[in-house]
CSV table of C-alpha atoms in Angstrom, one decimal:
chain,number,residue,atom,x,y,z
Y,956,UNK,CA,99.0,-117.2,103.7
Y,957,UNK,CA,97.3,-114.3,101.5
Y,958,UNK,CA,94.7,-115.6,98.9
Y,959,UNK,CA,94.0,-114.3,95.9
Y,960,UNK,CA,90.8,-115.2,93.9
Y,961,UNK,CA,91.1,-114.5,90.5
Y,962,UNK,CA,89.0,-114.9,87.1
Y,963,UNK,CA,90.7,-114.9,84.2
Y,964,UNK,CA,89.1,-113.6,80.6
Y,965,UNK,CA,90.9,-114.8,77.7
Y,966,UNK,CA,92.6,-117.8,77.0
Y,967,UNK,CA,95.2,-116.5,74.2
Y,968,UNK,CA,98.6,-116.6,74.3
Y,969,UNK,CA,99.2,-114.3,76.7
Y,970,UNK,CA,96.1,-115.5,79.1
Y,971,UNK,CA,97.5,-119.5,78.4
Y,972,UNK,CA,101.3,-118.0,79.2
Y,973,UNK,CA,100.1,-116.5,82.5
Y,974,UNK,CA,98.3,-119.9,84.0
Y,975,UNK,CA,101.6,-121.3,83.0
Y,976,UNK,CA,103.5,-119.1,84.9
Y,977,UNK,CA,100.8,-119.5,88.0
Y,978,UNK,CA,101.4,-123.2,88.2
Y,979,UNK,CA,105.2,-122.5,87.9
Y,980,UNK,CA,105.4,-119.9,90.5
Y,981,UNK,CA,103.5,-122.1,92.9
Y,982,UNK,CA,106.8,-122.9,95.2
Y,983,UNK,CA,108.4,-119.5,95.0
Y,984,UNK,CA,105.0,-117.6,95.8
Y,985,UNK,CA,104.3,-120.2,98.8
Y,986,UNK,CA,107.6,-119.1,100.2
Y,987,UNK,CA,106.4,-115.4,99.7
Y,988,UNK,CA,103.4,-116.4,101.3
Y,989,UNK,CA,100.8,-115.7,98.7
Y,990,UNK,CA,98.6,-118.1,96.9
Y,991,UNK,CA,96.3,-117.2,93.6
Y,992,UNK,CA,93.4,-119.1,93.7
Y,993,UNK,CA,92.0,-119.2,90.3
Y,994,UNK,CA,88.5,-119.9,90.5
Y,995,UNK,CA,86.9,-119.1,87.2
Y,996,UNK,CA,88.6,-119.1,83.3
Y,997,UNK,CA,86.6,-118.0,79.9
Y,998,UNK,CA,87.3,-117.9,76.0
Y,999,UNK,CA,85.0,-116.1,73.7
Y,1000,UNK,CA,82.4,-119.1,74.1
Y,1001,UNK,CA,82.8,-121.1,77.8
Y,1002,UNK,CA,83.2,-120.5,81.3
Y,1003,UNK,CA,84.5,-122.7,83.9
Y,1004,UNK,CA,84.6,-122.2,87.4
Y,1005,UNK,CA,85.3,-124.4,90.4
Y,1006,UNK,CA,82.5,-126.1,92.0
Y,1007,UNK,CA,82.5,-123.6,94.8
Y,1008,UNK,CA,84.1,-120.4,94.3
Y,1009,UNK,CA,83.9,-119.5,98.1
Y,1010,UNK,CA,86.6,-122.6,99.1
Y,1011,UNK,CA,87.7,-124.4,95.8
Y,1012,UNK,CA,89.7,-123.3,92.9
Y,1013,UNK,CA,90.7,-124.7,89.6
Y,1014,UNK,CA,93.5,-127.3,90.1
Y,1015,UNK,CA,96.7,-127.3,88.6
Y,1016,UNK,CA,95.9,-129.9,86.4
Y,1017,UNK,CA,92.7,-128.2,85.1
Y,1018,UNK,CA,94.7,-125.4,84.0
Y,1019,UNK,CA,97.0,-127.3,82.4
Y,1020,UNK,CA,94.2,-128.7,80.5
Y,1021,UNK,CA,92.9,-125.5,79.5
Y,1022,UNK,CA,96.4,-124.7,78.5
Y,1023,UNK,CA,96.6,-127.6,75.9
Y,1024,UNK,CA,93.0,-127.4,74.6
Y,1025,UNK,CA,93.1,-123.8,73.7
Y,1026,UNK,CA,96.5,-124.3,72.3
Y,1027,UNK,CA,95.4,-126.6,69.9
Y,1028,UNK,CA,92.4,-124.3,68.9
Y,1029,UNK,CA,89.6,-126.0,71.0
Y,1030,UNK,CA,86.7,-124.1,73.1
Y,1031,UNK,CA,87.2,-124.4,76.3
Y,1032,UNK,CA,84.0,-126.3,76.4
Y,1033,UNK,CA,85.9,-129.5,74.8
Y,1034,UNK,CA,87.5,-130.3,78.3
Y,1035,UNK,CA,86.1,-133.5,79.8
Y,1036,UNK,CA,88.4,-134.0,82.8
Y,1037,UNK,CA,86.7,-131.6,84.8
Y,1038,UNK,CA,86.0,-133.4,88.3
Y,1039,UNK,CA,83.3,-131.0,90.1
Y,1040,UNK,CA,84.2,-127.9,88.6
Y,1041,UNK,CA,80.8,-126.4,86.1
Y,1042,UNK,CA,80.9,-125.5,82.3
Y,1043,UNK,CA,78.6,-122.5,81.0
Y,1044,UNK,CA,77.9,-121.0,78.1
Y,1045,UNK,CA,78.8,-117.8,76.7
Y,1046,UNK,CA,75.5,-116.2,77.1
Y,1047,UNK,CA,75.7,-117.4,80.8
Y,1048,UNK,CA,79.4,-116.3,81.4
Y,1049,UNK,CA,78.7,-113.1,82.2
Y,1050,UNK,CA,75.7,-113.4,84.9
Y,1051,UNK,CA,78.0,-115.7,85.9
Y,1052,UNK,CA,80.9,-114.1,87.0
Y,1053,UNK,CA,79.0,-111.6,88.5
Y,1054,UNK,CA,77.7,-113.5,90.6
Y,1055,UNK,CA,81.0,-114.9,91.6
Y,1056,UNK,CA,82.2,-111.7,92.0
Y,1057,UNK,CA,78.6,-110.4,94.0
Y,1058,UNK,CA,79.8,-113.4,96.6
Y,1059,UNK,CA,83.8,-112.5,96.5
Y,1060,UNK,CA,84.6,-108.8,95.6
Y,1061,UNK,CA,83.8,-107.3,99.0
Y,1062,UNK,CA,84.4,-110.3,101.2
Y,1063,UNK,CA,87.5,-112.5,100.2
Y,1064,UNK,CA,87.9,-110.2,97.6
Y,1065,UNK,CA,88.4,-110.9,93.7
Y,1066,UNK,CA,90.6,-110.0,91.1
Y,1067,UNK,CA,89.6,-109.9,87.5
Y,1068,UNK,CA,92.0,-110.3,84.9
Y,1069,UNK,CA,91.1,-109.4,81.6
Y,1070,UNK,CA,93.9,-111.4,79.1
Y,1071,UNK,CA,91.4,-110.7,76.2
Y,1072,UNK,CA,91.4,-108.4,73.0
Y,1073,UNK,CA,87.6,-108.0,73.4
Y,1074,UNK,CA,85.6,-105.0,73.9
Y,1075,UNK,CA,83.0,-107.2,75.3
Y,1076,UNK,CA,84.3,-107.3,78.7
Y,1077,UNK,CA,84.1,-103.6,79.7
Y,1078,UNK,CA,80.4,-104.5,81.3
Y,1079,UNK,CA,81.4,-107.2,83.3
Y,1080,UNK,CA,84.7,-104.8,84.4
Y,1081,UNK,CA,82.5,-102.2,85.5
Y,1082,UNK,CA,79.9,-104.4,87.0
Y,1083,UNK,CA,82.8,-105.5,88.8
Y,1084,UNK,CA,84.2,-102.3,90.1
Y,1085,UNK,CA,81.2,-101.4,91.7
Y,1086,UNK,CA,81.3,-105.0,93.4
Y,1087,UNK,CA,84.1,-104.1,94.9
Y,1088,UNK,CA,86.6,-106.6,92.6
Y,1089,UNK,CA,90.2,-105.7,91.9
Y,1090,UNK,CA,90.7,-105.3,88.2
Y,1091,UNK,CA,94.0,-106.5,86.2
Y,1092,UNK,CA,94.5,-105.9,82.3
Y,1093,UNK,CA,96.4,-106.6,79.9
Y,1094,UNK,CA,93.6,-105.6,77.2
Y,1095,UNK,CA,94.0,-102.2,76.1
Y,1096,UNK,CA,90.4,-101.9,74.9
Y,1097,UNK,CA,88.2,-101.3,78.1
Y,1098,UNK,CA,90.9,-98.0,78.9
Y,1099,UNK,CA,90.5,-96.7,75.4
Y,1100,UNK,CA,87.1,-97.4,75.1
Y,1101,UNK,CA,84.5,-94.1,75.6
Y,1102,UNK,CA,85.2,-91.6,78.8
Y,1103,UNK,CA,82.7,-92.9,80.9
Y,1104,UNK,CA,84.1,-96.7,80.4
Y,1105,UNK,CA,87.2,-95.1,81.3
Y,1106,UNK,CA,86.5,-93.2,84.3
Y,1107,UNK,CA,84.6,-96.3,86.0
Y,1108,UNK,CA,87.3,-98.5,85.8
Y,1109,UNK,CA,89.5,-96.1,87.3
Y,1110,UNK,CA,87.6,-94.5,90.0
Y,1111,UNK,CA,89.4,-97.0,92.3
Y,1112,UNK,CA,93.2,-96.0,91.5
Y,1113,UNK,CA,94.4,-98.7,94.5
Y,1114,UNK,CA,92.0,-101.3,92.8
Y,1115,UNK,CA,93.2,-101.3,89.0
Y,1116,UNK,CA,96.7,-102.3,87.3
Y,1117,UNK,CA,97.6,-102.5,83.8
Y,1118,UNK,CA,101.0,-102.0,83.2
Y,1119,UNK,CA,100.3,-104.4,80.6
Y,1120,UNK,CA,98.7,-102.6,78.0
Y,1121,UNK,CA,102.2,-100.4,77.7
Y,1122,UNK,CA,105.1,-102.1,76.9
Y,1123,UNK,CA,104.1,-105.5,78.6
Y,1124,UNK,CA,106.1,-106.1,81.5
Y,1125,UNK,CA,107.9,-102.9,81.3
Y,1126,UNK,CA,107.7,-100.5,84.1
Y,1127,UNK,CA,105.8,-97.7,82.1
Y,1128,UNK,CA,102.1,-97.1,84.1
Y,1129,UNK,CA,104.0,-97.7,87.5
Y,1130,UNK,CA,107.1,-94.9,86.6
Y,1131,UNK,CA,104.7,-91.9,85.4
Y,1132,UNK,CA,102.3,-92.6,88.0
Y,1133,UNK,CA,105.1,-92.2,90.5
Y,1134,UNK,CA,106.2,-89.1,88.8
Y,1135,UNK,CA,102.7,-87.4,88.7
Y,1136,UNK,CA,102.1,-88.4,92.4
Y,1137,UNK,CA,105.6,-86.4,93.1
Y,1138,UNK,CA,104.1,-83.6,91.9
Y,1139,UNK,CA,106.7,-83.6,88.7
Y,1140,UNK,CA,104.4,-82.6,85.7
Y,1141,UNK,CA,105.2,-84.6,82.6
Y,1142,UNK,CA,104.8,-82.1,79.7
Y,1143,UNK,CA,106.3,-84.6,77.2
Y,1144,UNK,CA,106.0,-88.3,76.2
Y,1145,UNK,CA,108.1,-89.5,72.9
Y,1146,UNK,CA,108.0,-93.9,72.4
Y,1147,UNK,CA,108.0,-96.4,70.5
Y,1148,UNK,CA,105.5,-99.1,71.8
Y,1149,UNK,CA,105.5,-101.3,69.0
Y,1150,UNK,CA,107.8,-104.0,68.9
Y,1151,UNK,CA,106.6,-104.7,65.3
Y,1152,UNK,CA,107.1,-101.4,63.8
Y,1153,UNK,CA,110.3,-101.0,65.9
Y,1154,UNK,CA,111.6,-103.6,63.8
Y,1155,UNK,CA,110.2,-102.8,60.6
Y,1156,UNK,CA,111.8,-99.4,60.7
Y,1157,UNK,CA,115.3,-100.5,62.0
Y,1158,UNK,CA,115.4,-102.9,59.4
Y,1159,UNK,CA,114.4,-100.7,56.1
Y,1160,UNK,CA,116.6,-98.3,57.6
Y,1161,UNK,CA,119.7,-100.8,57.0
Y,1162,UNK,CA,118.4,-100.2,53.4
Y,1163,UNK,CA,116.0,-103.5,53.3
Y,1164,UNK,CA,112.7,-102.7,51.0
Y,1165,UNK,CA,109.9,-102.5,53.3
Y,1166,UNK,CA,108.0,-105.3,51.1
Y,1167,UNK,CA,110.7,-108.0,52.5
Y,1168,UNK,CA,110.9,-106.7,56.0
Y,1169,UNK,CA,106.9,-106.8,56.2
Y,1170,UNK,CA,107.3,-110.6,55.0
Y,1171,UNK,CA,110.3,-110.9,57.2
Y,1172,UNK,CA,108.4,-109.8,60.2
Y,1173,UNK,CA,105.7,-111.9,59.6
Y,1174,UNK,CA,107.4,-115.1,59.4
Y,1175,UNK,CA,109.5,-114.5,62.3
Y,1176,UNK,CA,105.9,-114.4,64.7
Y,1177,UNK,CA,106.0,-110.0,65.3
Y,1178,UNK,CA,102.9,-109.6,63.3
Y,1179,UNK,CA,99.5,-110.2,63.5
Y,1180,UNK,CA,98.1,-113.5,61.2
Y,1181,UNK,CA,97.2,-109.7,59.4
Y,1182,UNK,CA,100.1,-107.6,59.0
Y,1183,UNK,CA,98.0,-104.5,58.3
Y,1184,UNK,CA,97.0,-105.1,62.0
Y,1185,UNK,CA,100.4,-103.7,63.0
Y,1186,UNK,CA,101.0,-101.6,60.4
Y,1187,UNK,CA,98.0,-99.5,60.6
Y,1188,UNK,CA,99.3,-97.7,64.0
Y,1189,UNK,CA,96.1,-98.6,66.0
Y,1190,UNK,CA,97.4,-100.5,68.0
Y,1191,UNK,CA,100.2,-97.8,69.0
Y,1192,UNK,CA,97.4,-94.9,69.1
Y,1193,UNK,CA,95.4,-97.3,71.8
Y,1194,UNK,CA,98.7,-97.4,73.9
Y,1195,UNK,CA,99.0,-93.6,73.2
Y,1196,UNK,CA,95.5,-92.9,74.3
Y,1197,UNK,CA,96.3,-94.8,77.3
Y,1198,UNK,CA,99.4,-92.4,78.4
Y,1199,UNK,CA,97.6,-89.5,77.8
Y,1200,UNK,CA,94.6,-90.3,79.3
Y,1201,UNK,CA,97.1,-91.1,82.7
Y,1202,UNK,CA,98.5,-87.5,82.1
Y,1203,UNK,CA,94.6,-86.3,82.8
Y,1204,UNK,CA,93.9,-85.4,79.1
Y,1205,UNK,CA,90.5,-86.2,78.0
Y,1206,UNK,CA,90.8,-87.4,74.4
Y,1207,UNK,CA,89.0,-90.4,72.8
Y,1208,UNK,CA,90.7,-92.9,69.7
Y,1209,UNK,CA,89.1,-89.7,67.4
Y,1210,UNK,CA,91.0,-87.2,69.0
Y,1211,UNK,CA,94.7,-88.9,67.7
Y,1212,UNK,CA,96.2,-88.3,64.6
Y,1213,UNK,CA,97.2,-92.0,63.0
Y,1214,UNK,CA,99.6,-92.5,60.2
Y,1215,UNK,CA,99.0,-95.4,58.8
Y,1216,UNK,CA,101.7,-97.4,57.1
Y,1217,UNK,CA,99.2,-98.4,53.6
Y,1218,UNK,CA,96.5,-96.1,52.0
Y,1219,UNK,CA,93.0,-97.3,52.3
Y,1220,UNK,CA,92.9,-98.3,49.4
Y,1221,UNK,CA,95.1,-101.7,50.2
Y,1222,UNK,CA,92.6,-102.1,53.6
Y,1223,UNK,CA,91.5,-105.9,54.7
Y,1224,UNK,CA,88.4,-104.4,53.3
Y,1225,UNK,CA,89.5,-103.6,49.8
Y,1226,UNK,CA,92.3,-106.2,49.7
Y,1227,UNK,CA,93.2,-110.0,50.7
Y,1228,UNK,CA,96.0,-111.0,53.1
Y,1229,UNK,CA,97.4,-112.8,50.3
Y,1230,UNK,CA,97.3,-110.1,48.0
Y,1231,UNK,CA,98.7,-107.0,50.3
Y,1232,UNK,CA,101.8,-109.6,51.1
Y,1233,UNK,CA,102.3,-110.9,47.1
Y,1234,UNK,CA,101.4,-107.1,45.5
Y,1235,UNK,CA,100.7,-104.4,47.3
Y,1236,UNK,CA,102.9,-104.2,50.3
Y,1237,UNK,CA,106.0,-103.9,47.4
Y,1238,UNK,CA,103.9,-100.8,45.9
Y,1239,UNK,CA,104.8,-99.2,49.2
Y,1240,UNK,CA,109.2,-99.6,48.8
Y,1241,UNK,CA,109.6,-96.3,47.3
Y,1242,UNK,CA,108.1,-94.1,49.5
Y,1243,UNK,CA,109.7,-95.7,52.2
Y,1244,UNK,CA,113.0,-95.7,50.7
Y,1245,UNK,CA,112.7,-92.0,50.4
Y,1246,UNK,CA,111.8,-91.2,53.2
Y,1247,UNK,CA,114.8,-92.8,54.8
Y,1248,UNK,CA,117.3,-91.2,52.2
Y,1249,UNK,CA,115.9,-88.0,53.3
Y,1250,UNK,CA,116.6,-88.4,56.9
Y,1251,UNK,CA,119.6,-90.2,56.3
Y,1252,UNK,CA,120.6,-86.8,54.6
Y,1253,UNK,CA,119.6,-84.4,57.2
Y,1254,UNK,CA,121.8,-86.8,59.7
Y,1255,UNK,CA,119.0,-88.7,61.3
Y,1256,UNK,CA,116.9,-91.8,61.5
Y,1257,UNK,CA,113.2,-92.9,61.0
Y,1258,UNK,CA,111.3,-94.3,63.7
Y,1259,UNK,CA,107.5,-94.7,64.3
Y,1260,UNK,CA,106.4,-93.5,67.7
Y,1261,UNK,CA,104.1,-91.5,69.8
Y,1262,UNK,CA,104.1,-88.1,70.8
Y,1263,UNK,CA,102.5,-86.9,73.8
Y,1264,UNK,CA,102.9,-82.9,74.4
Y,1265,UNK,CA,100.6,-80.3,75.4
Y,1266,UNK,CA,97.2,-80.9,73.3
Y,1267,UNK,CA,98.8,-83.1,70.3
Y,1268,UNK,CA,98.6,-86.6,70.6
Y,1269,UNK,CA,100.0,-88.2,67.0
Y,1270,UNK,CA,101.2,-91.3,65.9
Y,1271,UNK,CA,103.3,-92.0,63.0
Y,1272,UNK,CA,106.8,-91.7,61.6
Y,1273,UNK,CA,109.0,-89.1,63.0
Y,1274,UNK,CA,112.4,-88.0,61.7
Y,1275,UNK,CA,114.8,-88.4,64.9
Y,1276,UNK,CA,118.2,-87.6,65.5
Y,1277,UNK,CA,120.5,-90.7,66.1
Y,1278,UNK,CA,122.1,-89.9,69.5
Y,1279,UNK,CA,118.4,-90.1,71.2
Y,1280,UNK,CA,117.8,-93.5,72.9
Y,1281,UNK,CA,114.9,-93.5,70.3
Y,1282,UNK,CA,117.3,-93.2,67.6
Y,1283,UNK,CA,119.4,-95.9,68.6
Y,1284,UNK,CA,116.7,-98.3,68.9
Y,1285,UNK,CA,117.4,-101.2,67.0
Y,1286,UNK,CA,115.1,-104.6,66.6
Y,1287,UNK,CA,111.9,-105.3,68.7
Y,1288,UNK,CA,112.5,-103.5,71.9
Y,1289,UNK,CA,110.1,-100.6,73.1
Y,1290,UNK,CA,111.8,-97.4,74.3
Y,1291,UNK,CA,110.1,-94.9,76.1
Y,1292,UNK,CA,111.2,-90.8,77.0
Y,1293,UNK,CA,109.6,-89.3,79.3
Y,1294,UNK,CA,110.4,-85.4,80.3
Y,1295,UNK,CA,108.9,-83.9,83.2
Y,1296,UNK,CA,110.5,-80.8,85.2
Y,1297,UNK,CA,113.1,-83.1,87.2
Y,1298,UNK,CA,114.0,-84.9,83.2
Y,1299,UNK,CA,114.0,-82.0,81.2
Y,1300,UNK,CA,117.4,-82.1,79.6
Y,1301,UNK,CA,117.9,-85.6,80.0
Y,1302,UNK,CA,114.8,-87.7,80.0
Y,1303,UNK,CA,113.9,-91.0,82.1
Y,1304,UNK,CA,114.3,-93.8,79.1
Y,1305,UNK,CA,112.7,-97.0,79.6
Y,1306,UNK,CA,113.3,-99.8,77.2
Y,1307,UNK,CA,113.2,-103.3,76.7
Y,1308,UNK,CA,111.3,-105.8,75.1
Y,1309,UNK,CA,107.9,-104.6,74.8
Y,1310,UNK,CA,106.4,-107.2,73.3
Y,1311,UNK,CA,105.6,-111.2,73.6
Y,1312,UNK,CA,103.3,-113.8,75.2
Y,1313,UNK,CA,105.8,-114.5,78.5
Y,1314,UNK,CA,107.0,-111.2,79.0
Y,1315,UNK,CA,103.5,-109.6,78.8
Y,1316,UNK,CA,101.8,-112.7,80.9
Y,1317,UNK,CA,104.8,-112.3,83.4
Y,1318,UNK,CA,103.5,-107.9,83.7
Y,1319,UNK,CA,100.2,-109.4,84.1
Y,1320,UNK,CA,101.5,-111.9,87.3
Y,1321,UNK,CA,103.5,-109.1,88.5
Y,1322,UNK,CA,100.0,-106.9,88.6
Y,1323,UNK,CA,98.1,-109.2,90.3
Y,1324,UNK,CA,101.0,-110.1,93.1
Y,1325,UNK,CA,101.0,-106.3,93.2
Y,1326,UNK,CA,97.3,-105.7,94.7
Y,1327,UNK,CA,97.6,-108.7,97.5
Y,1328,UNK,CA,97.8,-106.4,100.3
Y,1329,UNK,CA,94.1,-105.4,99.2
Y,1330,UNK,CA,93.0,-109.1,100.1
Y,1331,UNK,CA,92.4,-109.8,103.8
C-alpha cells in the first residue's frame, strides 16, 4: 500500500470539499492501493495534527469534525473530540509544520496542500521545498506572488501540481506542459477562466442589463460575498500570470494590463457592498449595452478573457467572432484555446466547468493521487 502524508492549509469550501472527498474515496483508493494519510489540518487561526505524525493520522471522524465546525463558521480550535491528536495556535502553526515536514519530507515523504486564498503560506511552501515536501495548490497566490517566490516553488517540476489554480479540475497545467515538453511552442493562449464573468457576459449579451445579471449572479452563489471581487479581473489576471509564467515569460501581476468591470471610483474603498449592488452597479448598463450592440453589429460577441501572445499579457473584454469555441461559450463554463505549431489553424479547446467547491477539490485529489509514485 502507497502512503501519502499530507497537510492540508485552508479549511474553505474547497479545503472542507476535498477531506470530504478523501473520506469518500477511501474504498476506491484502497482498491488502487494508495492511502492519504492526513496528518496535519489549519485555518487562518489553529493547527491540528495527529499525536504522531511519523505513524498516526487524523481519523475519519476528526475530519468530519473539522468539516462541520468550519462549516458553521467556527475555528478549528472549537473541536473538543479530539482523542490524542494536539491543537496549536496560529503563531505556532508554522514552526510547526515545519517541523512535521523536517521529520517527513525526505523520509516518508509529505505533501502540502495549500486549499487557502492566503499569501501567508508562500514561507512555509518554500521552507517546505527545500525539505524535500511535495507541494499541491489550489491557491493561485504563492505562483503569482514575486519571481523569486515563484522560481522556489518550482525548482522541483516532479514535486509541484496545481492544475487547480486554472480552471479547477480541468486539464489546463497538465495539457501545455505536455505540449512544451513536445517541443510544440505555444505562441498563443486566448480563455476565459472565470466562470463568473463567463456568465455575466453570456447573460447581458441575451440583452439582460448588467445591473440584474450582477444581482442575478450573486444570488445564484458565482460571486464572491463582494461582487467587485469578480468583476475587477484580478482574479483572471492571477490565472493569466500563471499561464504565462509556464510559457517561461517573466512578468509579475504589474506587468498585465486589467480591465476592470467598475471605475475606481465605485471600489470597496470608496463604496459599500450595499451601495454598488442598490446604485452603482446600474450606472454601469449603458456602457455595457453599447458595447454589445456594437459587436452585435460587426457580427460578433463579447466575452472577457485572457490573451497570452508574444510580450502582451491583457485581461479584459474582447470582441470575438461567434463560430470560435470562445464565442459560443454560454453560462459558467471555462474555455480555453491554445495554438502552438501542431494547433495553428485549429487550436486545442479545453472547456468545462471551471469553477466550484467539488470540481476544484476533486483537481486538488486528482494532484495529490498524481505525485504517489514519489512516496516510497
Amino acid at each position: 500500500m502507497k502512503i501519502i502524508p499530507l497537510i492540508l492549509m485552508g479549511c474553505g469550501g474547497v479545503g472542507r470539499q476535498l477531506l470530504q472527498h478523501i473520506v469518500s474515496c477511501r474504498s476506491l483508493h484502497a482498491k488502487q492501493g494508495v492511502h492519504l494519510r492526513v496528518v496535519g489540518v489549519s485555518d487562518s487561526k489553529s493547527l491540528i495534527i495527529a499525536s504522531d505524525v511519523k505513524q498516526k493520522e487524523l481519523d475519519d471522524n476528526i475530519l468530519a469534525e473539522v468539516c462541520r465546525v468550519k462549516s458553521d463558521g467556527s475555528s478549528l480550535s472549537k473541536i473538543t473530540s479530539l482523542g490524542e491528536s494536539q491543537v496549536f495556535s496560529n503563531s505556532e502553526s508554522r514552526t510547526k509544520v515545519l517541523d512535521i515536514a523536517s521529520i517527513l519530507g525526505k523520509s516518508t515523504g509529505l505533501a502540502l496542500v495549500d486549499c487557502s486564498a492566503s499569501s501567508e503560506t508562500i514561507g512555509v511552501l518554500k521552507e517546505g521545498v527545500n525539505l524535500g515536501c511535495c507541494v499541491v495548490l489550489a491557491n493561485k497566490k504563492p505562483l503569482t506572488s514575486t519571481l523569486e517566490d515563484y522560481d522556489k516553488l518550482v525548482s522541483h517540476p516532479c514535486r509541484i501540481r496545481h492544475e487547480s489554480t486554472v480552471g479547477a479540475g480541468l486539464p489546463v497545467i497538465s495539457s501545455i506542459n505536455r505540449i512544451i515538453s513536445s517541443g510544440d511552442p505555444i505562441h498563443r493562449i486566448v480563455g476565459s477562466l472565470s466562470g463568473t464573468l463567463g456568465y455575466v457576459m453570456s447573460e447581458v449579451e441575451d440583452g439582460k442589463p448588467l445591473s440584474q445579471v450582477v444581482k442575478s449572479a450573486k444570488s445564484l452563489g458565482y460571486t464572491e460575498p463582494d461582487p467587485r471581487d469578480d468583476l475587477s479581473g484580478m482574479d483572471v489576471a492571477r490565472k493569466a500570470l500563471i499561464l504565462a509564467r509556464l510559457l517561461g515569460k517573466r512578468i509579475d501581476l504589474g506587468s498585465i494590463k486589467i480591465e476592470s468591470l467598475y471605475p475606481e471610483e465605485m471600489g470597496p474603498n470608496e463604496m459599500s457592498v450595499e451601495d454598488f449592488l442598490n446604485g452603482g452597479v446600474v450606472k454601469l448598463d449603458n456602457n455595457i449595452e453599447e458595447r454589445v450592440k456594437k459587436a452585435s453589429l460587426n457580427g460578433n460577441v463579447l466575452r472577457y478573457v485572457c490573451v497570452i501572445e508574444g510580450a502582451r499579457c491583457d485581461v479584459g473584454i474582447q470582441e470575438l467572432p461567434k463560430n470560435l469555441a470562445l464565442g459560443r461559450l454560454r453560462g459558467s463554463d471555462n474555455v480555453l484555446e491554445i495554438y502552438s505549431r501542431c494547433y495553428n489553424e485549429q487550436p486545442l479547446v479545453i472547456q468545462g466547468a471551471g469553477a466550484g467547491n467539488d470540481t476544484t477539490a476533486a483537481g486538488v485529489l486528482a494532484d495529490i493521487l498524481d505525485i504517489q509514485d514519489l512516496f516510497p
